[in-house]
Amino acid sequence: MSKRGNKEEEVFPTEKEAEEPKSKRARKDVATPAKEADDTILYQDPPDKLTSSSGKKYTLKITSWNVDGIRAWFKKKGLEWVKEEDPDVFCLQELKCAEKQLPADIQYMAEYPYKFWACSNDKEGYSGVALLSKDKPLEVTYGIGEEEHDKEGRVITAEFNSYILVTAYVPNAGWGLVRLEYRQRWDEAFRSYLVGLAARKPLILCGDLNVAHQEIDLKNPKVNKKNAGFTSEERAGFTQLLEAGFIDTFRHLYPDTPYAYTFWTYMMNSRAKNVGWRLDYFVISKGLLEGLCDSKIRSSALGSDHCPITLYLAVTRGGLHAEDSSPPQDPTKSPTASAAYN
């Protein structure tokens, strides 16, 4: 906020491409133009913690990234970053791409022999999520089991021996909050789905959850309280999820760390000024807390209007390890599955 002239800083709508521009255009999140660049406070990702507070060394590394269009992200060399990060599981959101149009280098990545895609064929270039794993899941499902919410390719669930992983791209409330009522129905149905899964096995949820939970989670909270992603209804929905037995891993480890954002509009040089929102999360069952080592925001990684996030967790690795599973050499026979929502 600018103190010049005792007035609120000037704010501008954000800009998102194609599939859901309305919600994120509504976010008034541009820093004061008069503010000097050297006053910008950037988030510094601290060194990775590879051991939990209980002394357990991590055994599982998961990365999640809203790529804002996988074909554009690929051209921006996002895949090269992933190969260097080398997670055991890589989850993607907002693919904006039908499976037949996916870059071949991603479809046939030898590092991840088990690949699962959820795309919307009804609206090509809309939504979409993916899960790439080195270990073979015991079972993979798509959606949350309710027709109203399973038309847009937003959820993939993979069950492993000792945990269940869900990656999600949560719908936003839209320009003028036109989808806020739907978003509330989604939140309730999704919470019920997650609680049911967690009753079976410890659960890990990752993805773009399209909400900044607390004021610390966005640059300009005061001017965004009636905008998608920071309404009281959406924030309450996330609070209810945590109250149902889940942990926001980043805020558990870094409760008072400011300026830690995962989304920045492309407009007004917002990323360079670090005027953003924390919309991307790793949420875990309380039963996994003892094994929580670190929850990272890789804010320096480019390729999208979101940055990737990474989780380090001490847990029994589930499924069959890729090195023991004899993945096919012929890329056209890679064990890949998909679901299309019509």
CSV table of C-alpha atoms in Angstrom, one decimal:
chain,number,residue,atom,x,y,z
A,1,MET,CA,0.0,0.0,0.0
A,2,SER,CA,1.3,3.5,-0.9
A,3,LYS,CA,1.4,6.1,1.8
A,4,ARG,CA,1.8,8.9,-0.6
A,5,GLY,CA,-1.2,11.2,-0.4
A,6,ASN,CA,-2.8,9.0,2.3
A,7,LYS,CA,-4.6,7.0,-0.3
A,8,GLU,CA,-4.8,3.3,-1.2
A,9,GLU,CA,-2.4,2.2,-3.8
A,10,GLU,CA,-3.8,2.1,-7.3
A,11,VAL,CA,-4.8,-1.4,-8.3
A,12,PHE,CA,-5.5,-3.0,-11.7
A,13,PRO,CA,-7.4,-6.2,-12.8
A,14,THR,CA,-5.2,-9.1,-13.5
A,15,GLU,CA,-5.1,-11.0,-16.7
A,16,LYS,CA,-5.4,-14.8,-17.2
A,17,GLU,CA,-5.5,-16.5,-20.6
A,18,ALA,CA,-8.3,-18.6,-22.2
A,19,GLU,CA,-10.1,-20.9,-19.9
A,20,GLU,CA,-10.7,-18.9,-16.7
A,21,PRO,CA,-9.8,-15.3,-17.2
A,22,LYS,CA,-12.6,-13.8,-15.3
A,23,SER,CA,-11.8,-14.9,-11.8
A,24,LYS,CA,-8.1,-13.9,-11.9
A,25,ARG,CA,-8.8,-10.7,-13.8
A,26,ALA,CA,-10.8,-9.7,-10.8
A,27,ARG,CA,-7.8,-9.8,-8.5
A,28,LYS,CA,-6.6,-6.2,-7.9
A,29,ASP,CA,-3.0,-7.0,-7.2
A,30,VAL,CA,-0.6,-4.6,-8.8
A,31,ALA,CA,1.9,-2.7,-6.7
A,32,THR,CA,2.2,1.0,-6.4
A,33,PRO,CA,3.7,2.3,-9.7
A,34,ALA,CA,5.6,5.0,-7.7
A,35,LYS,CA,7.3,2.4,-5.5
A,36,GLU,CA,11.0,2.0,-6.4
A,37,ALA,CA,12.0,-1.4,-7.7
A,38,ASP,CA,14.7,-1.8,-5.0
A,39,ASP,CA,11.9,-1.6,-2.3
A,40,THR,CA,10.4,-4.8,-3.7
A,41,ILE,CA,10.5,-7.7,-1.2
A,42,LEU,CA,11.0,-11.0,-2.9
A,43,TYR,CA,10.4,-14.4,-1.3
A,44,GLN,CA,13.7,-16.2,-0.7
A,45,ASP,CA,13.2,-20.0,-0.8
A,46,PRO,CA,15.2,-21.3,2.2
A,47,PRO,CA,17.4,-24.4,2.0
A,48,ASP,CA,15.4,-27.6,1.7
A,49,LYS,CA,14.8,-29.4,4.9
A,50,LEU,CA,15.2,-33.1,4.2
A,51,THR,CA,14.4,-34.4,7.7
A,52,SER,CA,11.2,-34.0,9.7
A,53,SER,CA,11.1,-32.5,13.2
A,54,SER,CA,10.8,-36.1,14.5
A,55,GLY,CA,14.1,-37.0,12.8
A,56,LYS,CA,12.7,-38.9,9.9
A,57,LYS,CA,14.5,-38.5,6.5
A,58,TYR,CA,12.3,-37.8,3.6
A,59,THR,CA,11.4,-40.7,1.3
A,60,LEU,CA,8.9,-39.1,-1.0
A,61,LYS,CA,9.2,-35.9,-3.1
A,62,ILE,CA,6.2,-34.5,-4.9
A,63,THR,CA,6.1,-31.4,-7.2
A,64,SER,CA,2.9,-29.6,-8.3
A,65,TRP,CA,2.7,-26.9,-10.9
A,66,ASN,CA,-0.2,-25.0,-12.5
A,67,VAL,CA,1.4,-24.7,-16.0
A,68,ASP,CA,-1.2,-22.4,-17.5
A,69,GLY,CA,-1.2,-24.3,-20.8
A,70,ILE,CA,1.1,-27.2,-21.1
A,71,ARG,CA,2.2,-26.6,-24.7
A,72,ALA,CA,3.3,-23.0,-23.9
A,73,TRP,CA,4.9,-24.2,-20.7
A,74,PHE,CA,6.9,-26.8,-22.6
A,75,LYS,CA,8.1,-24.2,-25.1
A,76,LYS,CA,9.3,-22.1,-22.1
A,77,LYS,CA,11.5,-25.0,-21.0
A,78,GLY,CA,9.4,-25.9,-18.0
A,79,LEU,CA,10.1,-29.6,-18.5
A,80,GLU,CA,13.8,-29.0,-18.2
A,81,TRP,CA,13.2,-27.5,-14.7
A,82,VAL,CA,11.2,-30.6,-13.7
A,83,LYS,CA,13.9,-32.9,-14.8
A,84,GLU,CA,16.4,-31.0,-12.6
A,85,GLU,CA,14.0,-31.0,-9.6
A,86,ASP,CA,13.5,-34.7,-10.1
A,87,PRO,CA,10.4,-35.4,-8.0
A,88,ASP,CA,9.0,-38.9,-7.4
A,89,VAL,CA,5.6,-37.7,-8.5
A,90,PHE,CA,4.9,-34.6,-10.7
A,91,CYS,CA,1.4,-33.2,-10.8
A,92,LEU,CA,0.2,-30.6,-13.3
A,93,GLN,CA,-2.9,-28.4,-13.4
A,94,GLU,CA,-4.5,-26.2,-16.1
A,95,LEU,CA,-3.2,-28.2,-19.0
A,96,LYS,CA,-5.5,-26.4,-21.6
A,97,CYS,CA,-4.8,-29.3,-23.9
A,98,ALA,CA,-6.4,-32.5,-25.2
A,99,GLU,CA,-4.4,-35.6,-24.6
A,100,LYS,CA,-3.8,-36.0,-28.4
A,101,GLN,CA,-2.2,-32.6,-28.5
A,102,LEU,CA,0.3,-33.1,-25.6
A,103,PRO,CA,3.9,-32.6,-26.5
A,104,ALA,CA,5.5,-36.0,-27.2
A,105,ASP,CA,8.4,-35.3,-24.9
A,106,ILE,CA,5.9,-35.2,-22.0
A,107,GLN,CA,3.7,-38.1,-23.1
A,108,TYR,CA,6.7,-40.4,-23.4
A,109,MET,CA,9.0,-39.3,-20.5
A,110,ALA,CA,11.0,-42.3,-19.5
A,111,GLU,CA,11.6,-40.8,-16.1
A,112,TYR,CA,7.9,-41.2,-15.3
A,113,PRO,CA,6.6,-44.5,-16.8
A,114,TYR,CA,3.2,-44.0,-15.2
A,115,LYS,CA,1.2,-41.1,-16.6
A,116,PHE,CA,-2.4,-40.2,-16.1
A,117,TRP,CA,-4.3,-37.3,-17.8
A,118,ALA,CA,-7.8,-35.8,-17.2
A,119,CYS,CA,-8.9,-33.5,-20.0
A,120,SER,CA,-12.1,-32.0,-21.1
A,121,ASN,CA,-13.0,-32.9,-24.7
A,122,ASP,CA,-16.2,-30.9,-24.5
A,123,LYS,CA,-14.2,-27.7,-24.1
A,124,GLU,CA,-10.8,-28.1,-25.8
A,125,GLY,CA,-8.2,-26.0,-24.3
A,126,TYR,CA,-10.0,-25.9,-20.9
A,127,SER,CA,-8.8,-27.0,-17.5
A,128,GLY,CA,-7.2,-30.4,-17.3
A,129,VAL,CA,-4.8,-32.1,-14.8
A,130,ALA,CA,-2.1,-34.7,-14.9
A,131,LEU,CA,-0.2,-37.0,-12.6
A,132,LEU,CA,3.2,-38.5,-13.6
A,133,SER,CA,4.8,-41.1,-11.2
A,134,LYS,CA,7.9,-43.1,-11.0
A,135,ASP,CA,6.0,-45.7,-8.9
A,136,LYS,CA,3.0,-47.6,-10.2
A,137,PRO,CA,-0.2,-46.7,-8.3
A,138,LEU,CA,-2.4,-49.4,-7.0
A,139,GLU,CA,-5.4,-47.6,-8.4
A,140,VAL,CA,-6.2,-44.4,-10.2
A,141,THR,CA,-9.6,-42.7,-10.5
A,142,TYR,CA,-10.8,-39.5,-12.1
A,143,GLY,CA,-13.2,-36.9,-10.7
A,144,ILE,CA,-14.9,-37.0,-7.3
A,145,GLY,CA,-17.9,-39.2,-8.2
A,146,GLU,CA,-20.4,-36.4,-8.7
A,147,GLU,CA,-21.6,-35.6,-12.3
A,148,GLU,CA,-22.0,-31.9,-11.6
A,149,HIS,CA,-18.3,-31.6,-10.7
A,150,ASP,CA,-16.8,-34.2,-13.0
A,151,LYS,CA,-17.2,-32.6,-16.4
A,152,GLU,CA,-14.0,-30.5,-16.6
A,153,GLY,CA,-11.1,-32.8,-15.9
A,154,ARG,CA,-10.2,-31.3,-12.5
A,155,VAL,CA,-9.2,-34.2,-10.2
A,156,ILE,CA,-7.0,-37.3,-10.4
A,157,THR,CA,-6.7,-39.6,-7.4
A,158,ALA,CA,-3.8,-42.1,-7.2
A,159,GLU,CA,-3.7,-44.7,-4.4
A,160,PHE,CA,-0.4,-46.1,-3.3
A,161,ASN,CA,0.4,-48.6,-0.5
A,162,SER,CA,0.6,-46.2,2.4
A,163,TYR,CA,-1.1,-43.1,1.1
A,164,ILE,CA,-3.5,-41.5,-1.4
A,165,LEU,CA,-2.5,-38.6,-3.6
A,166,VAL,CA,-5.0,-36.2,-5.0
A,167,THR,CA,-4.2,-33.5,-7.5
A,168,ALA,CA,-6.8,-30.9,-8.2
A,169,TYR,CA,-7.5,-27.7,-10.1
A,170,VAL,CA,-10.3,-26.1,-8.1
A,171,PRO,CA,-12.8,-24.0,-10.1
A,172,ASN,CA,-12.7,-20.3,-9.3
A,173,ALA,CA,-15.7,-18.1,-8.6
A,174,GLY,CA,-15.5,-16.1,-11.8
A,175,TRP,CA,-15.7,-12.5,-12.8
A,176,GLY,CA,-18.3,-10.7,-10.6
A,177,LEU,CA,-18.4,-13.9,-8.5
A,178,VAL,CA,-20.8,-15.5,-11.1
A,179,ARG,CA,-19.7,-19.0,-10.0
A,180,LEU,CA,-19.4,-18.4,-6.3
A,181,GLU,CA,-22.5,-20.5,-5.5
A,182,TYR,CA,-21.1,-23.3,-7.7
A,183,ARG,CA,-17.7,-22.9,-6.0
A,184,GLN,CA,-19.4,-23.4,-2.6
A,185,ARG,CA,-21.1,-26.5,-3.8
A,186,TRP,CA,-17.8,-27.8,-5.1
A,187,ASP,CA,-16.0,-27.0,-1.8
A,188,GLU,CA,-18.6,-29.0,0.1
A,189,ALA,CA,-18.5,-32.0,-2.3
A,190,PHE,CA,-14.8,-32.0,-2.6
A,191,ARG,CA,-14.3,-31.8,1.2
A,192,SER,CA,-16.7,-34.8,1.6
A,193,TYR,CA,-14.7,-36.7,-1.1
A,194,LEU,CA,-11.4,-36.0,0.6
A,195,VAL,CA,-12.7,-36.9,4.1
A,196,GLY,CA,-13.9,-40.2,2.7
A,197,LEU,CA,-10.5,-41.0,1.2
A,198,ALA,CA,-8.7,-40.0,4.4
A,199,ALA,CA,-10.8,-42.5,6.3
A,200,ARG,CA,-9.1,-45.2,4.3
A,201,LYS,CA,-5.5,-44.1,4.1
A,202,PRO,CA,-3.5,-40.9,4.9
A,203,LEU,CA,-4.1,-38.4,2.2
A,204,ILE,CA,-2.0,-35.8,0.3
A,205,LEU,CA,-3.8,-33.1,-1.7
A,206,CYS,CA,-1.9,-30.9,-4.1
A,207,GLY,CA,-2.7,-28.4,-6.7
A,208,ASP,CA,-4.2,-25.0,-7.5
A,209,LEU,CA,-6.9,-24.6,-4.9
A,210,ASN,CA,-7.8,-21.1,-6.1
A,211,VAL,CA,-8.0,-19.5,-2.7
A,212,ALA,CA,-5.7,-17.3,-0.7
A,213,HIS,CA,-6.6,-18.5,2.8
A,214,GLN,CA,-5.2,-15.7,5.0
A,215,GLU,CA,-4.3,-12.0,4.5
A,216,ILE,CA,-0.7,-13.0,4.6
A,217,ASP,CA,-1.3,-15.1,1.5
A,218,LEU,CA,-1.7,-12.3,-0.9
A,219,LYS,CA,-0.1,-8.9,-1.5
A,220,ASN,CA,-3.3,-6.7,-1.4
A,221,PRO,CA,-5.9,-8.3,0.9
A,222,LYS,CA,-7.9,-5.2,1.6
A,223,VAL,CA,-8.9,-4.5,-1.9
A,224,ASN,CA,-9.6,-8.1,-2.8
A,225,LYS,CA,-12.1,-9.2,-0.1
A,226,LYS,CA,-14.9,-9.2,-2.7
A,227,ASN,CA,-13.0,-10.7,-5.5
A,228,ALA,CA,-12.7,-14.4,-6.5
A,229,GLY,CA,-10.1,-16.3,-4.6
A,230,PHE,CA,-10.4,-14.2,-1.4
A,231,THR,CA,-14.1,-14.0,-0.6
A,232,SER,CA,-15.1,-14.9,2.9
A,233,GLU,CA,-17.0,-17.9,1.4
A,234,GLU,CA,-14.0,-19.3,-0.3
A,235,ARG,CA,-11.7,-18.7,2.7
A,236,ALA,CA,-14.3,-20.3,5.0
A,237,GLY,CA,-14.4,-23.3,2.7
A,238,PHE,CA,-10.7,-23.8,3.1
A,239,THR,CA,-10.9,-23.4,6.8
A,240,GLN,CA,-13.6,-26.1,6.9
A,241,LEU,CA,-11.3,-28.4,5.0
A,242,LEU,CA,-8.5,-27.9,7.6
A,243,GLU,CA,-11.0,-28.4,10.4
A,244,ALA,CA,-11.9,-31.7,8.9
A,245,GLY,CA,-8.5,-33.1,9.8
A,246,PHE,CA,-6.0,-31.6,7.3
A,247,ILE,CA,-2.9,-29.5,7.4
A,248,ASP,CA,-1.7,-26.7,5.2
A,249,THR,CA,1.9,-27.8,5.1
A,250,PHE,CA,3.5,-24.5,4.2
A,251,ARG,CA,1.7,-22.5,6.9
A,252,HIS,CA,2.3,-25.2,9.4
A,253,LEU,CA,6.1,-24.9,8.8
A,254,TYR,CA,6.2,-21.2,8.0
A,255,PRO,CA,3.2,-19.6,9.9
A,256,ASP,CA,4.5,-16.0,9.8
A,257,THR,CA,6.5,-16.0,6.5
A,258,PRO,CA,5.2,-13.1,4.3
A,259,TYR,CA,5.6,-12.5,0.6
A,260,ALA,CA,5.4,-16.2,-0.2
A,261,TYR,CA,3.2,-16.3,-3.3
A,262,THR,CA,2.7,-18.9,-6.1
A,263,PHE,CA,0.7,-16.8,-8.7
A,264,TRP,CA,1.3,-13.5,-10.3
A,265,THR,CA,-0.6,-11.8,-13.0
A,266,TYR,CA,1.3,-11.2,-16.3
A,267,MET,CA,0.3,-7.6,-16.2
A,268,MET,CA,2.2,-4.6,-14.7
A,269,ASN,CA,5.4,-6.5,-14.1
A,270,SER,CA,3.7,-8.1,-11.0
A,271,ARG,CA,6.0,-11.0,-10.7
A,272,ALA,CA,9.1,-8.9,-10.7
A,273,LYS,CA,7.5,-6.8,-8.0
A,274,ASN,CA,6.3,-9.9,-6.1
A,275,VAL,CA,2.7,-8.7,-6.1
A,276,GLY,CA,1.0,-12.1,-6.0
A,277,TRP,CA,-1.2,-14.7,-4.3
A,278,ARG,CA,-0.6,-18.1,-2.7
A,279,LEU,CA,-3.1,-20.3,-4.5
A,280,ASP,CA,-1.1,-23.5,-4.7
A,281,TYR,CA,-1.0,-25.9,-1.8
A,282,PHE,CA,0.1,-29.2,-0.3
A,283,VAL,CA,-2.5,-30.3,2.2
A,284,ILE,CA,-2.0,-33.5,4.2
A,285,SER,CA,-3.8,-35.6,6.7
A,286,LYS,CA,-2.8,-35.0,10.3
A,287,GLY,CA,-1.5,-38.5,10.5
A,288,LEU,CA,1.3,-37.6,8.0
A,289,LEU,CA,2.4,-34.6,10.1
A,290,GLU,CA,5.2,-36.6,11.9
A,291,GLY,CA,6.8,-37.2,8.5
A,292,LEU,CA,6.5,-33.7,7.1
A,293,CYS,CA,10.0,-32.5,6.2
A,294,ASP,CA,9.5,-29.4,4.1
A,295,SER,CA,7.0,-27.6,1.9
A,296,LYS,CA,8.7,-25.5,-0.8
A,297,ILE,CA,7.6,-22.6,-3.0
A,298,ARG,CA,10.0,-22.5,-6.0
A,299,SER,CA,9.3,-18.9,-6.8
A,300,SER,CA,12.3,-18.5,-9.1
A,301,ALA,CA,11.1,-21.2,-11.5
A,302,LEU,CA,9.6,-19.6,-14.7
A,303,GLY,CA,7.3,-21.0,-17.4
A,304,SER,CA,3.9,-20.1,-16.1
A,305,ASP,CA,2.0,-17.4,-14.2
A,306,HIS,CA,2.2,-19.9,-11.3
A,307,CYS,CA,5.4,-21.3,-9.8
A,308,PRO,CA,5.9,-24.9,-8.8
A,309,ILE,CA,5.7,-26.1,-5.2
A,310,THR,CA,7.5,-29.2,-3.8
A,311,LEU,CA,6.7,-31.4,-0.8
A,312,TYR,CA,9.3,-33.5,1.1
A,313,LEU,CA,7.7,-36.2,3.2
A,314,ALA,CA,8.8,-39.3,5.2
A,315,VAL,CA,6.4,-42.0,4.2
A,316,THR,CA,6.5,-45.6,3.0
A,317,ARG,CA,6.8,-45.4,-0.8
A,318,GLY,CA,3.8,-47.1,-2.3
A,319,GLY,CA,3.3,-49.1,-5.4
A,320,LEU,CA,5.9,-50.7,-7.6
A,321,HIS,CA,9.1,-48.7,-8.0
A,322,ALA,CA,9.8,-47.7,-11.5
A,323,GLU,CA,13.3,-49.3,-11.6
A,324,ASP,CA,11.8,-52.6,-10.6
A,325,SER,CA,8.8,-52.5,-13.0
A,326,SER,CA,10.5,-53.0,-16.4
A,327,PRO,CA,9.0,-50.0,-18.2
A,328,PRO,CA,8.5,-50.5,-21.9
A,329,GLN,CA,11.3,-49.2,-24.2
A,330,ASP,CA,8.8,-48.4,-27.0
A,331,PRO,CA,7.3,-45.0,-26.0
A,332,THR,CA,4.1,-45.8,-27.8
A,333,LYS,CA,3.5,-48.5,-25.2
A,334,SER,CA,4.1,-46.4,-22.1
A,335,PRO,CA,1.6,-47.3,-19.3
A,336,THR,CA,-0.5,-44.2,-19.7
A,337,ALA,CA,-4.1,-43.8,-18.8
A,338,SER,CA,-6.5,-40.9,-19.3
A,339,ALA,CA,-10.0,-39.7,-18.8
A,340,ALA,CA,-12.0,-37.3,-21.0
A,341,TYR,CA,-15.0,-35.5,-19.8
A,342,ASN,CA,-17.7,-34.8,-22.3
